[in-house]
Coordinates of C-alpha atoms in Angstrom, one line a residue:
M1 CA 0.0 0.0 0.0
G2 CA 1.4 3.4 -1.0
V3 CA 1.8 6.4 1.3
R4 CA -1.2 8.1 -0.3
S5 CA -3.4 5.0 0.0
A6 CA -2.4 4.5 3.6
Y7 CA -3.2 8.1 4.4
W8 CA -6.7 8.0 3.0
E9 CA -7.4 4.6 4.5
Q10 CA -6.8 6.2 7.9
V11 CA -9.3 9.0 7.0
R12 CA -11.8 6.4 5.9
A13 CA -11.3 4.4 9.2
S14 CA -11.9 7.6 11.2
G15 CA -15.4 8.0 9.7
F16 CA -14.1 10.5 7.1
R17 CA -13.1 13.0 9.7
L18 CA -11.4 16.1 8.3
P19 CA -7.6 15.8 8.9
D20 CA -5.8 18.7 10.5
D21 CA -2.3 18.0 9.2
R22 CA -2.8 19.4 5.6
P23 CA -4.6 22.4 4.1
L24 CA -8.2 21.7 2.9
D25 CA -7.3 23.0 -0.6
D26 CA -4.6 20.3 -0.9
L27 CA -6.8 17.6 0.4
T28 CA -9.6 18.6 -2.0
T29 CA -7.4 18.7 -5.0
E30 CA -6.1 15.2 -4.3
L31 CA -9.6 13.8 -3.8
V32 CA -11.0 15.4 -6.9
E33 CA -8.1 13.8 -8.9
M34 CA -9.0 10.5 -7.4
L35 CA -12.6 10.8 -8.6
G36 CA -11.4 9.6 -12.0
D37 CA -9.3 6.8 -10.8
P38 CA -10.1 3.5 -12.6
D39 CA -9.7 1.6 -9.3
P40 CA -13.2 1.4 -7.9
H41 CA -12.0 1.3 -4.2
T42 CA -10.0 4.6 -4.7
R43 CA -12.9 6.3 -6.4
Q44 CA -16.0 4.8 -4.8
G45 CA -14.6 3.8 -1.5
I46 CA -12.5 6.8 -0.6
A47 CA -12.7 9.9 -2.9
Y48 CA -16.4 10.1 -3.4
P49 CA -17.6 9.2 0.2
V50 CA -15.0 11.5 1.7
L51 CA -16.0 14.5 -0.4
S52 CA -19.7 13.9 -0.1
T53 CA -19.4 13.5 3.7
W54 CA -17.5 16.8 4.0
I55 CA -20.1 18.5 1.8
S56 CA -23.0 17.2 3.9
E57 CA -21.3 18.1 7.1
G58 CA -20.7 21.7 6.0
V59 CA -16.9 21.6 5.6
Y60 CA -17.2 23.5 2.3
D61 CA -20.1 25.8 3.3
D62 CA -18.0 29.0 3.1
L63 CA -16.4 27.8 -0.1
L64 CA -19.3 26.0 -1.8
A65 CA -19.7 28.2 -4.8
G66 CA -16.0 27.8 -5.7
F67 CA -16.1 24.1 -4.9
G68 CA -19.1 23.6 -7.2
D69 CA -17.5 25.6 -10.0
G70 CA -14.4 23.4 -9.7
I71 CA -16.3 20.1 -9.6
S72 CA -18.5 21.1 -12.5
E73 CA -15.4 21.5 -14.7
G74 CA -15.0 17.7 -14.4
L75 CA -18.2 17.2 -16.3
F76 CA -16.3 18.1 -19.5
T77 CA -13.2 16.0 -19.0
G78 CA -13.0 13.9 -22.1
L79 CA -16.6 14.7 -23.0
G80 CA -17.4 13.0 -26.3
E81 CA -15.3 9.9 -25.6
D82 CA -17.0 6.6 -25.4
G83 CA -15.6 3.4 -23.8
T84 CA -12.7 5.2 -22.0
D85 CA -12.0 5.8 -18.4
S86 CA -12.7 9.5 -18.7
V87 CA -16.4 8.8 -18.0
L88 CA -15.6 8.1 -14.4
R89 CA -14.5 11.6 -13.7
R90 CA -17.5 13.1 -15.5
S91 CA -20.0 10.8 -13.7
Y92 CA -18.7 11.2 -10.2
S93 CA -18.3 15.0 -10.7
A94 CA -22.1 15.0 -11.5
S95 CA -22.9 13.1 -8.4
L96 CA -20.8 15.5 -6.2
L97 CA -22.3 18.5 -7.8
A98 CA -25.7 17.1 -6.9
S99 CA -24.5 16.8 -3.3
A100 CA -23.4 20.5 -3.3
I101 CA -26.8 21.6 -4.6
M102 CA -28.6 19.5 -2.0
R103 CA -26.3 21.1 0.7
D104 CA -27.3 24.5 -0.5
H105 CA -30.9 23.5 -0.2
V106 CA -30.3 22.9 3.5
A107 CA -27.7 25.7 4.4
R108 CA -28.6 28.3 1.8
V109 CA -25.0 29.4 1.3
V110 CA -24.9 29.8 -2.5
H111 CA -26.2 32.7 -4.6
S112 CA -28.7 31.9 -7.3
D113 CA -26.2 32.8 -10.0
A114 CA -24.0 29.8 -9.0
I115 CA -26.9 27.4 -9.1
F116 CA -28.0 28.6 -12.5
R117 CA -24.4 28.3 -13.7
W118 CA -24.2 24.7 -12.4
G119 CA -27.5 24.0 -14.0
D120 CA -26.3 25.2 -17.4
R121 CA -23.2 23.1 -17.2
A122 CA -25.1 20.0 -16.0
A123 CA -27.6 20.3 -18.9
S124 CA -24.8 20.8 -21.5
W125 CA -22.9 17.7 -20.1
F126 CA -25.9 15.4 -19.7
V127 CA -27.2 15.8 -23.2
R128 CA -23.8 15.5 -24.8
E129 CA -22.6 12.5 -22.7
R130 CA -22.0 9.5 -25.0
D131 CA -20.7 6.9 -22.6
L132 CA -23.8 5.5 -21.0
R133 CA -22.3 2.3 -19.4
G134 CA -23.6 1.4 -16.0
Y135 CA -21.3 -1.2 -14.4
I136 CA -17.9 -1.7 -16.0
E137 CA -16.1 -4.9 -15.3
G138 CA -12.8 -4.1 -13.4
R139 CA -13.8 -0.5 -13.0
G140 CA -17.0 -0.7 -11.0
W141 CA -19.8 1.8 -11.5
A142 CA -19.7 4.5 -14.1
A143 CA -23.4 5.2 -14.1
A144 CA -23.4 8.5 -15.9
V145 CA -27.1 8.4 -16.6
A146 CA -28.0 7.5 -13.0
H147 CA -25.7 10.2 -11.6
G148 CA -27.0 12.7 -14.2
A149 CA -30.5 11.9 -13.1
D150 CA -29.6 12.5 -9.5
L151 CA -28.1 15.9 -10.6
I152 CA -31.3 16.8 -12.4
G153 CA -33.3 15.8 -9.4
A154 CA -31.1 18.0 -7.1
L155 CA -31.6 21.0 -9.4
A156 CA -35.4 20.3 -9.4
R157 CA -35.4 20.5 -5.6
S158 CA -33.5 23.8 -5.5
P159 CA -35.5 26.8 -4.3
H160 CA -33.5 28.9 -6.8
F161 CA -35.3 27.2 -9.7
G162 CA -38.7 28.4 -10.9
K163 CA -41.1 27.6 -13.7
L164 CA -38.7 28.4 -16.5
E165 CA -35.8 26.4 -15.1
L166 CA -38.0 23.5 -14.3
T167 CA -39.3 23.5 -17.8
V168 CA -35.7 23.4 -19.1
L169 CA -35.0 20.3 -16.9
L170 CA -37.9 18.5 -18.6
D171 CA -36.4 19.3 -22.0
V172 CA -33.0 18.1 -20.8
V173 CA -34.4 14.7 -19.8
A174 CA -36.3 14.4 -23.1
D175 CA -33.1 15.3 -25.0
R176 CA -31.1 12.7 -23.1
L177 CA -33.7 10.0 -23.8
L178 CA -34.3 10.8 -27.5
T179 CA -30.6 11.1 -28.4
P180 CA -29.6 8.0 -30.3
T181 CA -27.4 5.6 -28.3
R182 CA -26.2 2.0 -28.5
Y183 CA -26.6 1.5 -24.8
R184 CA -29.7 0.0 -23.2
F185 CA -30.6 1.0 -19.6
V186 CA -30.2 -2.2 -17.5
H187 CA -29.2 -0.8 -14.1
G188 CA -32.3 1.1 -13.0
E189 CA -31.5 4.3 -15.0
D190 CA -35.1 4.6 -16.0
D191 CA -36.2 4.7 -12.4
R192 CA -33.6 7.3 -11.5
L193 CA -34.7 9.5 -14.4
A194 CA -38.3 9.1 -13.4
L195 CA -37.5 10.1 -9.8
A196 CA -35.8 13.2 -11.0
I197 CA -39.0 14.2 -12.9
M198 CA -41.1 13.4 -9.8
A199 CA -39.1 16.0 -8.0
V200 CA -40.0 18.5 -10.8
L201 CA -43.7 17.5 -10.5
H202 CA -43.8 17.8 -6.8
R203 CA -42.7 21.4 -7.0
N204 CA -46.3 22.0 -8.2
T205 CA -45.1 24.7 -10.6
L206 CA -45.7 23.2 -14.0
G207 CA -49.2 22.5 -15.3
I208 CA -50.6 19.9 -17.6
D209 CA -50.3 22.5 -20.5
V210 CA -46.5 22.1 -20.2
L211 CA -46.4 18.4 -19.3
E212 CA -48.7 16.9 -21.9
P213 CA -46.7 18.3 -24.9
W214 CA -43.5 17.0 -23.2
V215 CA -44.9 13.5 -22.9
E216 CA -46.1 13.7 -26.5
R217 CA -42.6 14.6 -27.6
L218 CA -41.2 11.6 -25.8
A219 CA -43.9 9.5 -27.5
T220 CA -42.5 10.3 -30.9
G221 CA -39.5 8.1 -29.9
L222 CA -41.8 5.1 -29.6
V223 CA -42.8 5.0 -33.2
P224 CA -40.9 2.6 -35.5
P225 CA -39.3 4.3 -38.5
P226 CA -41.0 3.6 -41.9
V227 CA -39.6 0.7 -43.9
K228 CA -39.2 0.8 -47.7
D229 CA -40.7 -1.9 -49.8
G230 CA -38.2 -4.8 -50.0
D231 CA -36.0 -3.7 -47.1
P232 CA -35.7 -5.9 -44.1
P233 CA -37.3 -4.4 -40.9
P234 CA -34.7 -2.7 -38.7
E235 CA -34.0 -3.6 -35.1
W236 CA -37.0 -2.6 -32.9
P237 CA -37.2 -1.3 -30.4
T238 CA -33.8 0.4 -30.7
P239 CA -32.0 1.1 -27.5
T240 CA -33.2 4.7 -27.6
A241 CA -36.9 3.6 -28.1
G242 CA -36.6 0.9 -25.4
N243 CA -35.0 3.4 -22.9
T244 CA -37.7 6.0 -23.6
A245 CA -40.5 3.4 -23.1
A246 CA -38.9 2.1 -19.9
F247 CA -38.7 5.7 -18.6
L248 CA -42.4 6.4 -19.3
R249 CA -43.5 3.2 -17.6
A250 CA -41.3 4.1 -14.6
L251 CA -42.8 7.5 -14.4
H252 CA -46.3 6.2 -14.6
L253 CA -45.6 3.7 -11.8
Q254 CA -44.0 6.3 -9.5
L255 CA -46.8 8.7 -10.2
A256 CA -49.4 6.1 -9.4
L257 CA -47.7 4.7 -6.3
G258 CA -46.0 7.8 -4.9
V259 CA -42.4 7.9 -3.7
Q260 CA -41.2 7.8 -0.1
G261 CA -38.4 6.8 2.2
Y262 CA -36.2 9.9 1.9
P263 CA -34.0 10.7 4.9
T264 CA -33.9 14.5 4.7
P265 CA -36.8 16.6 6.1
Q266 CA -36.8 18.6 2.9
D267 CA -37.5 15.5 0.8
A268 CA -40.1 14.2 3.3
A269 CA -42.0 17.5 2.9
L270 CA -41.6 17.7 -0.8
F271 CA -43.0 14.2 -1.5
A272 CA -45.5 14.2 1.3
N273 CA -48.5 14.8 -1.0
P274 CA -49.2 13.8 -4.6
P275 CA -48.4 16.5 -7.2
H276 CA -51.3 18.6 -8.3
V277 CA -51.1 17.3 -11.8
R278 CA -51.2 13.7 -10.8
A279 CA -54.6 12.7 -12.1
D280 CA -54.3 14.5 -15.5
L281 CA -50.7 13.4 -16.1
L282 CA -51.6 9.7 -15.3
L283 CA -54.3 9.9 -18.1
V284 CA -51.8 11.3 -20.5
L285 CA -49.2 8.6 -19.7
I286 CA -51.8 5.8 -19.9
R287 CA -52.9 7.0 -23.3
V288 CA -49.3 7.2 -24.6
L289 CA -48.4 3.8 -23.2
R290 CA -51.4 2.2 -24.7
S291 CA -50.8 3.7 -28.1
S292 CA -47.2 2.5 -28.1
Q293 CA -48.2 -1.1 -27.6
P294 CA -51.6 -1.5 -29.3
H295 CA -51.1 -5.2 -29.7
L296 CA -50.6 -5.6 -25.9
F297 CA -52.8 -3.0 -24.2
A298 CA -56.5 -2.9 -24.8
Q299 CA -57.8 0.5 -26.0
P300 CA -60.6 2.0 -23.9
R301 CA -64.1 1.4 -25.2
R302 CA -66.0 4.4 -26.5

């Protein structure tokens, strides 16, 4: 075990207590670098839990705006690459940025301008991310879609975000789902994306006049492309169509059953009651899901 590894193992064994033998800036720089380490223990067992613990405990409260700006730069490290280790830095930067936003929700230590700036960077990264692998053998979790969904959900909870910003989050999720990809969601990404949208809905800011066209836009991704005479039918559903359908089913289920079990008082209050649009949006989702599988779901009798 190297000197650096032994040092951080001691921090880990202490319950992630902040060491007093080195400046916080130096510790943070080293941990942020470790976020992109291909070794899952270094990344997931040390760097991420140490930083997220320090965020939640208020270690960075006086520095949170600068911390978030620095972390958000990691969203663009190697952006556009697919199948390389650079996705690890991007994905875990997204997860930590979500933690910083959630900390501000509790402590209110960041100006709206910073949250808007982080939201812009999050949206730009999430739509442009191409490496959508979940679990990588030998590397552990990459999970860019799941972590991106958590980031969208954190932004949706932020009191700095109003109707305009929440509408943009809807479009970001739709763009992410409808962007062609070769990856199928097999690690619960559809549920995480649906939960992010549930946070938007529970803000009770957007009406069915905004939500119905958004669902209809997603429904366009469920229609098979036309086939020319004599051509063999293409693969269907494509990964993109399958991911979109899985998301709509997950959203329908969460909206029907409700979500619960969140540890923070803020989440408990947010999800305490169904969103105001629940009944209307359920009807829209049912109609779209029926239409997408006419051979499977019976159409309502007139």
